[in-house]
Each structure stands twice: as C-alpha cells, then as structure tokens.
mmCIF file of C-alpha atoms in Angstrom:
data_model
loop_
_atom_site.group_PDB
_atom_site.id
_atom_site.type_symbol
_atom_site.label_atom_id
_atom_site.label_comp_id
_atom_site.label_asym_id
_atom_site.label_seq_id
_atom_site.Cartn_x
_atom_site.Cartn_y
_atom_site.Cartn_z
ATOM 1 C CA MET H 1 13.530 18.283 3.830
ATOM 2 C CA THR H 2 10.017 17.009 4.599
ATOM 3 C CA SER H 3 7.080 17.273 2.358
ATOM 4 C CA PRO H 4 4.068 19.038 3.486
ATOM 5 C CA GLY H 5 1.932 17.008 5.752
ATOM 6 C CA PHE H 6 4.991 15.005 6.645
ATOM 7 C CA SER H 7 4.807 13.745 10.460
ATOM 8 C CA ILE H 8 6.938 11.425 12.519
ATOM 9 C CA VAL H 9 4.355 8.603 12.610
ATOM 10 C CA SER H 10 4.138 8.585 8.626
ATOM 11 C CA GLY H 11 8.061 8.934 8.570
ATOM 12 C CA VAL H 12 7.954 5.693 10.700
ATOM 13 C CA ALA H 13 5.752 3.811 8.304
ATOM 14 C CA ILE H 14 7.584 4.967 5.280
ATOM 15 C CA LEU H 15 10.700 3.922 6.653
ATOM 16 C CA LEU H 16 9.139 0.598 7.906
ATOM 17 C CA MET H 17 7.855 -0.086 4.066
ATOM 18 C CA ALA H 18 11.133 0.845 2.419
ATOM 19 C CA SER H 19 13.215 -1.924 4.620
ATOM 20 C CA CYS H 20 10.887 -4.919 3.681
ATOM 21 C CA SER H 21 10.228 -5.281 -0.070
ATOM 22 C CA LEU H 22 8.099 -8.556 -0.662
ATOM 23 C CA SER H 23 8.577 -10.881 -3.684
ATOM 24 C CA PRO H 24 7.985 -14.796 -3.851
ATOM 25 C CA THR H 25 9.337 -15.316 -7.175
ATOM 26 C CA GLU H 26 11.442 -13.764 -10.046
ATOM 27 C CA VAL H 27 9.568 -11.249 -11.224
ATOM 28 C CA PRO H 28 9.553 -11.478 -15.225
ATOM 29 C CA LYS H 29 10.289 -8.068 -17.423
ATOM 30 C CA PRO H 30 6.985 -7.611 -19.336
ATOM 31 C CA LYS H 31 7.097 -7.069 -22.963
ATOM 32 C CA ALA H 32 4.225 -4.821 -23.024
ATOM 33 C CA PRO H 33 2.291 -2.892 -20.247
ATOM 34 C CA ASP H 34 -0.555 -4.861 -18.671
ATOM 35 C CA THR H 35 -3.629 -2.817 -18.638
ATOM 36 C CA TYR H 36 -5.226 -5.298 -16.350
ATOM 37 C CA GLN H 37 -6.605 -3.270 -13.284
ATOM 38 C CA LEU H 38 -8.148 -4.665 -9.994
ATOM 39 C CA SER H 39 -12.055 -4.649 -10.636
ATOM 40 C CA SER H 40 -13.999 -3.078 -7.788
ATOM 41 C CA GLU H 41 -15.137 -6.590 -6.335
ATOM 42 C CA GLU H 42 -10.931 -7.300 -6.000
ATOM 43 C CA GLN H 43 -10.508 -4.026 -4.435
ATOM 44 C CA GLU H 44 -13.659 -4.727 -1.755
ATOM 45 C CA ALA H 45 -12.206 -7.792 -1.097
ATOM 46 C CA PHE H 46 -8.987 -6.771 -0.090
ATOM 47 C CA LEU H 47 -10.612 -4.097 1.971
ATOM 48 C CA SER H 48 -12.627 -6.987 3.656
ATOM 49 C CA LEU H 49 -9.673 -8.940 4.661
ATOM 50 C CA VAL H 50 -7.677 -6.177 6.122
ATOM 51 C CA ASN H 51 -11.074 -4.637 7.975
ATOM 52 C CA ASP H 52 -11.601 -8.460 9.371
ATOM 53 C CA LEU H 53 -7.818 -8.513 10.362
ATOM 54 C CA ARG H 54 -8.092 -4.938 11.844
ATOM 55 C CA ASN H 55 -11.548 -6.254 13.813
ATOM 56 C CA THR H 56 -9.891 -9.037 15.765
ATOM 57 C CA GLY H 57 -6.179 -7.907 16.145
ATOM 58 C CA CYS H 58 -3.216 -10.019 15.413
ATOM 59 C CA ARG H 59 0.524 -10.835 15.413
ATOM 60 C CA CYS H 60 2.654 -8.631 13.475
ATOM 61 C CA GLY H 61 6.005 -10.783 13.972
ATOM 62 C CA ASN H 62 6.531 -10.464 17.592
ATOM 63 C CA ARG H 63 4.565 -7.415 17.966
ATOM 64 C CA TYR H 64 0.777 -7.995 19.056
ATOM 65 C CA MET H 65 -1.442 -5.105 17.332
ATOM 66 C CA PRO H 66 -4.797 -4.836 18.907
ATOM 67 C CA PRO H 67 -7.954 -4.371 17.280
ATOM 68 C CA VAL H 68 -8.011 -1.207 15.596
ATOM 69 C CA PRO H 69 -11.076 1.113 13.422
ATOM 70 C CA ALA H 70 -11.903 -0.180 9.719
ATOM 71 C CA LEU H 71 -10.420 1.174 6.769
ATOM 72 C CA GLN H 72 -12.168 2.904 3.715
ATOM 73 C CA LEU H 73 -11.482 2.576 0.172
ATOM 74 C CA ASN H 74 -10.552 5.841 -1.222
ATOM 75 C CA GLU H 75 -10.452 6.476 -4.956
ATOM 76 C CA SER H 76 -7.613 8.714 -4.881
ATOM 77 C CA LEU H 77 -5.532 6.329 -2.780
ATOM 78 C CA VAL H 78 -6.425 3.674 -5.588
ATOM 79 C CA GLU H 79 -5.107 5.859 -8.278
ATOM 80 C CA VAL H 80 -1.716 6.626 -6.304
ATOM 81 C CA ALA H 81 -1.189 3.009 -6.007
ATOM 82 C CA ASP H 82 -2.448 2.509 -9.533
ATOM 83 C CA ILE H 83 0.131 4.925 -10.942
ATOM 84 C CA HIS H 84 2.968 3.648 -8.857
ATOM 85 C CA ALA H 85 1.938 -0.218 -10.041
ATOM 86 C CA LEU H 86 2.282 0.737 -13.632
ATOM 87 C CA ASP H 87 5.397 3.048 -12.920
ATOM 88 C CA MET H 88 7.066 -0.182 -11.565
ATOM 89 C CA GLN H 89 5.447 -2.223 -14.385
ATOM 90 C CA LEU H 90 6.841 -0.240 -17.134
ATOM 91 C CA ASN H 91 10.206 0.226 -16.030
ATOM 92 C CA SER H 92 10.786 -3.419 -14.083
ATOM 93 C CA HIS H 93 11.520 -1.319 -11.456
ATOM 94 C CA PHE H 94 10.565 -2.556 -7.870
ATOM 95 C CA ASP H 95 10.914 -0.148 -5.201
ATOM 96 C CA HIS H 96 9.081 2.239 -3.000
ATOM 97 C CA ARG H 97 10.721 5.176 -4.662
ATOM 98 C CA GLY H 98 9.237 5.672 -8.149
ATOM 99 C CA THR H 99 11.495 6.036 -11.048
ATOM 100 C CA ASP H 100 10.828 10.176 -11.009
ATOM 101 C CA GLY H 101 12.417 10.021 -7.516
ATOM 102 C CA SER H 102 8.547 10.333 -5.714
ATOM 103 C CA ARG H 103 7.863 8.566 -2.161
ATOM 104 C CA VAL H 104 3.946 7.883 -1.561
ATOM 105 C CA GLY H 105 3.996 10.948 0.174
ATOM 106 C CA ASP H 106 4.981 12.988 -2.897
ATOM 107 C CA ARG H 107 2.627 11.077 -5.122
ATOM 108 C CA LEU H 108 -0.343 11.811 -2.651
ATOM 109 C CA THR H 109 0.246 15.431 -2.615
ATOM 110 C CA ARG H 110 0.439 15.729 -6.412
ATOM 111 C CA LYS H 111 -2.780 14.187 -6.502
ATOM 112 C CA GLY H 112 -4.070 16.813 -4.062
ATOM 113 C CA TYR H 113 -4.432 14.782 -0.984
ATOM 114 C CA ASN H 114 -4.007 16.569 1.735
ATOM 115 C CA TRP H 115 -2.096 13.667 3.990
ATOM 116 C CA ARG H 116 -1.203 13.625 7.753
ATOM 117 C CA ALA H 117 0.024 10.189 7.709
ATOM 118 C CA VAL H 118 0.881 7.817 4.947
ATOM 119 C CA GLY H 119 2.392 4.079 4.439
ATOM 120 C CA GLU H 120 2.562 2.086 1.157
ATOM 121 C CA ASN H 121 2.863 -1.749 0.718
ATOM 122 C CA ILE H 122 4.596 -3.024 -2.460
ATOM 123 C CA ALA H 123 4.719 -6.539 -3.685
ATOM 124 C CA ALA H 124 5.544 -8.364 -6.744
ATOM 125 C CA GLY H 125 4.597 -11.836 -8.068
ATOM 126 C CA TYR H 126 1.284 -12.928 -6.298
ATOM 127 C CA ASP H 127 -1.560 -14.293 -8.300
ATOM 128 C CA ASP H 128 -4.585 -12.694 -6.315
ATOM 129 C CA VAL H 129 -5.748 -10.492 -3.677
ATOM 130 C CA ASN H 130 -5.787 -13.362 -1.013
ATOM 131 C CA SER H 131 -2.513 -14.509 -1.824
ATOM 132 C CA VAL H 132 -0.842 -10.765 -1.562
ATOM 133 C CA PHE H 133 -2.936 -9.894 1.593
ATOM 134 C CA ALA H 134 -1.591 -13.446 3.261
ATOM 135 C CA GLY H 135 1.997 -12.512 1.988
ATOM 136 C CA TRP H 136 1.653 -8.820 3.909
ATOM 137 C CA GLN H 137 0.336 -10.590 6.661
ATOM 138 C CA ARG H 138 3.236 -12.453 7.127
ATOM 139 C CA SER H 139 5.776 -9.694 6.760
ATOM 140 C CA ALA H 140 5.665 -7.652 10.001
ATOM 141 C CA GLY H 141 6.306 -4.230 8.582
ATOM 142 C CA HIS H 142 3.834 -4.796 5.886
ATOM 143 C CA CYS H 143 1.163 -6.311 8.550
ATOM 144 C CA GLU H 144 1.855 -3.382 11.107
ATOM 145 C CA ASN H 145 1.032 -0.872 8.110
ATOM 146 C CA MET H 146 -2.476 -2.887 7.452
ATOM 147 C CA MET H 147 -2.768 -2.766 11.176
ATOM 148 C CA SER H 148 -1.643 1.015 12.155
ATOM 149 C CA ARG H 149 -4.321 3.117 13.875
ATOM 150 C CA GLU H 150 -2.843 6.033 12.250
ATOM 151 C CA PHE H 151 -4.277 5.069 8.923
ATOM 152 C CA THR H 152 -8.327 5.443 8.078
ATOM 153 C CA GLN H 153 -8.416 5.096 4.246
ATOM 154 C CA LEU H 154 -6.498 2.636 1.746
ATOM 155 C CA GLY H 155 -6.149 1.960 -2.159
ATOM 156 C CA ILE H 156 -5.113 -1.194 -3.649
ATOM 157 C CA ALA H 157 -3.605 -1.812 -7.003
ATOM 158 C CA ARG H 158 -2.320 -4.355 -9.530
ATOM 159 C CA ARG H 159 -0.468 -4.082 -12.666
ATOM 160 C CA GLY H 160 1.233 -7.172 -14.315
ATOM 161 C CA PRO H 161 3.081 -8.848 -11.218
ATOM 162 C CA TYR H 162 3.150 -5.204 -9.296
ATOM 163 C CA TRP H 163 1.026 -4.672 -6.240
ATOM 164 C CA VAL H 164 0.729 -1.481 -4.300
ATOM 165 C CA ASN H 165 -1.460 -0.520 -1.232
ATOM 166 C CA THR H 166 -1.322 2.644 -0.255
ATOM 167 C CA LEU H 167 -2.532 3.943 3.371
ATOM 168 C CA ALA H 168 -3.404 7.344 4.815
ATOM 169 C CA ARG H 169 -5.229 9.393 7.104
ATOM 170 C CA PRO H 170 -6.304 12.809 5.518
ATOM 171 C CA ARG H 171 -5.776 16.028 7.516
ATOM 172 C CA SER H 172 -8.975 17.230 9.430
ATOM 173 C CA SER H 173 -10.436 20.087 7.587
ATOM 174 C CA GLY H 174 -11.544 21.714 10.767
#
C-alpha cells in the first residue's frame, strides 16, 4: 500500500536512500536529549552548499548529474527533519524508518505537506554542516538525492550526532 502522493520517482528516492546510510564513526549513545538545533545561519549555509552543487552539476559515483534549479528552504521540511533526528537521538536508532514505523513520506503527510516527490538523507557523527555535506556528496545515492531535479525544497536538521536532510516537491495546487 502506498502513501497518498506516492509516486514512482519518490519511491526510487526512498529506496535509494534506504540502502546507503552514512556514519563515519561509532555513534555514541546519548545520556540525555541534545536540545541543540541548527541555527538559521547553519541551515542557510547548507542550502548554499547544495545549491552551489546543483548550479554546477557534478558526478555522483559513476553518474554525471547536470546542473538543475536551486532548492528553497522549507520550514515544514526542517520540522520533519528535526522530528526524525530527535527520534533517532532519543532512541539511539539510526534508520530512515522512524521508531513508530514511519517513513519520510508518512512524516511529511502527518505534517500536512502535500508532496509529489520525497527523499531523505541521514548521517551520524559529523561535526558541522560542511562535513556532513561533503559526506553526502561522496556517497552516490545521497549525492543523487541532492542533485535530483524532482526536488524543489529541502529541510536540514541535527540532533546530537544525527543529521537529517529532507527533500521534496509539493503537489501543485492547480
């Protein structure tokens, strides 16, 4: 059974990301929730890194990805990314599927975001926006998500060692 708004493209993006989780170091079990959230400056810095990559095109593994339009930061996507990052942190659970069984499309639908395509990058153990971006760029599947023309918006969040990048395209209202 598919979620409302599920498309073949979004399914491919979800399947792609489910197979390539990224963790450069052993992820420590947190003693208490980390209330640290990315600042708006850090979110904008990540958006700039992704949009610079999209503007020039790049190689994602063996596949050349041509330049594509820039993404926009979306507050609903930031909130959904943050909810998943916090879930992973509180439960020492590193997976695209939430501890409640949800997938990224389910989390966006619950938030009220009417999506046409959706993808998600997760990572753990990176110190800052630049290093997590570089890690995702080196991973073919994560890089393809950041370069996909199917996505028009993104959200980025971090809780403790856990990072989540939610990418989506909303359904048109017309």
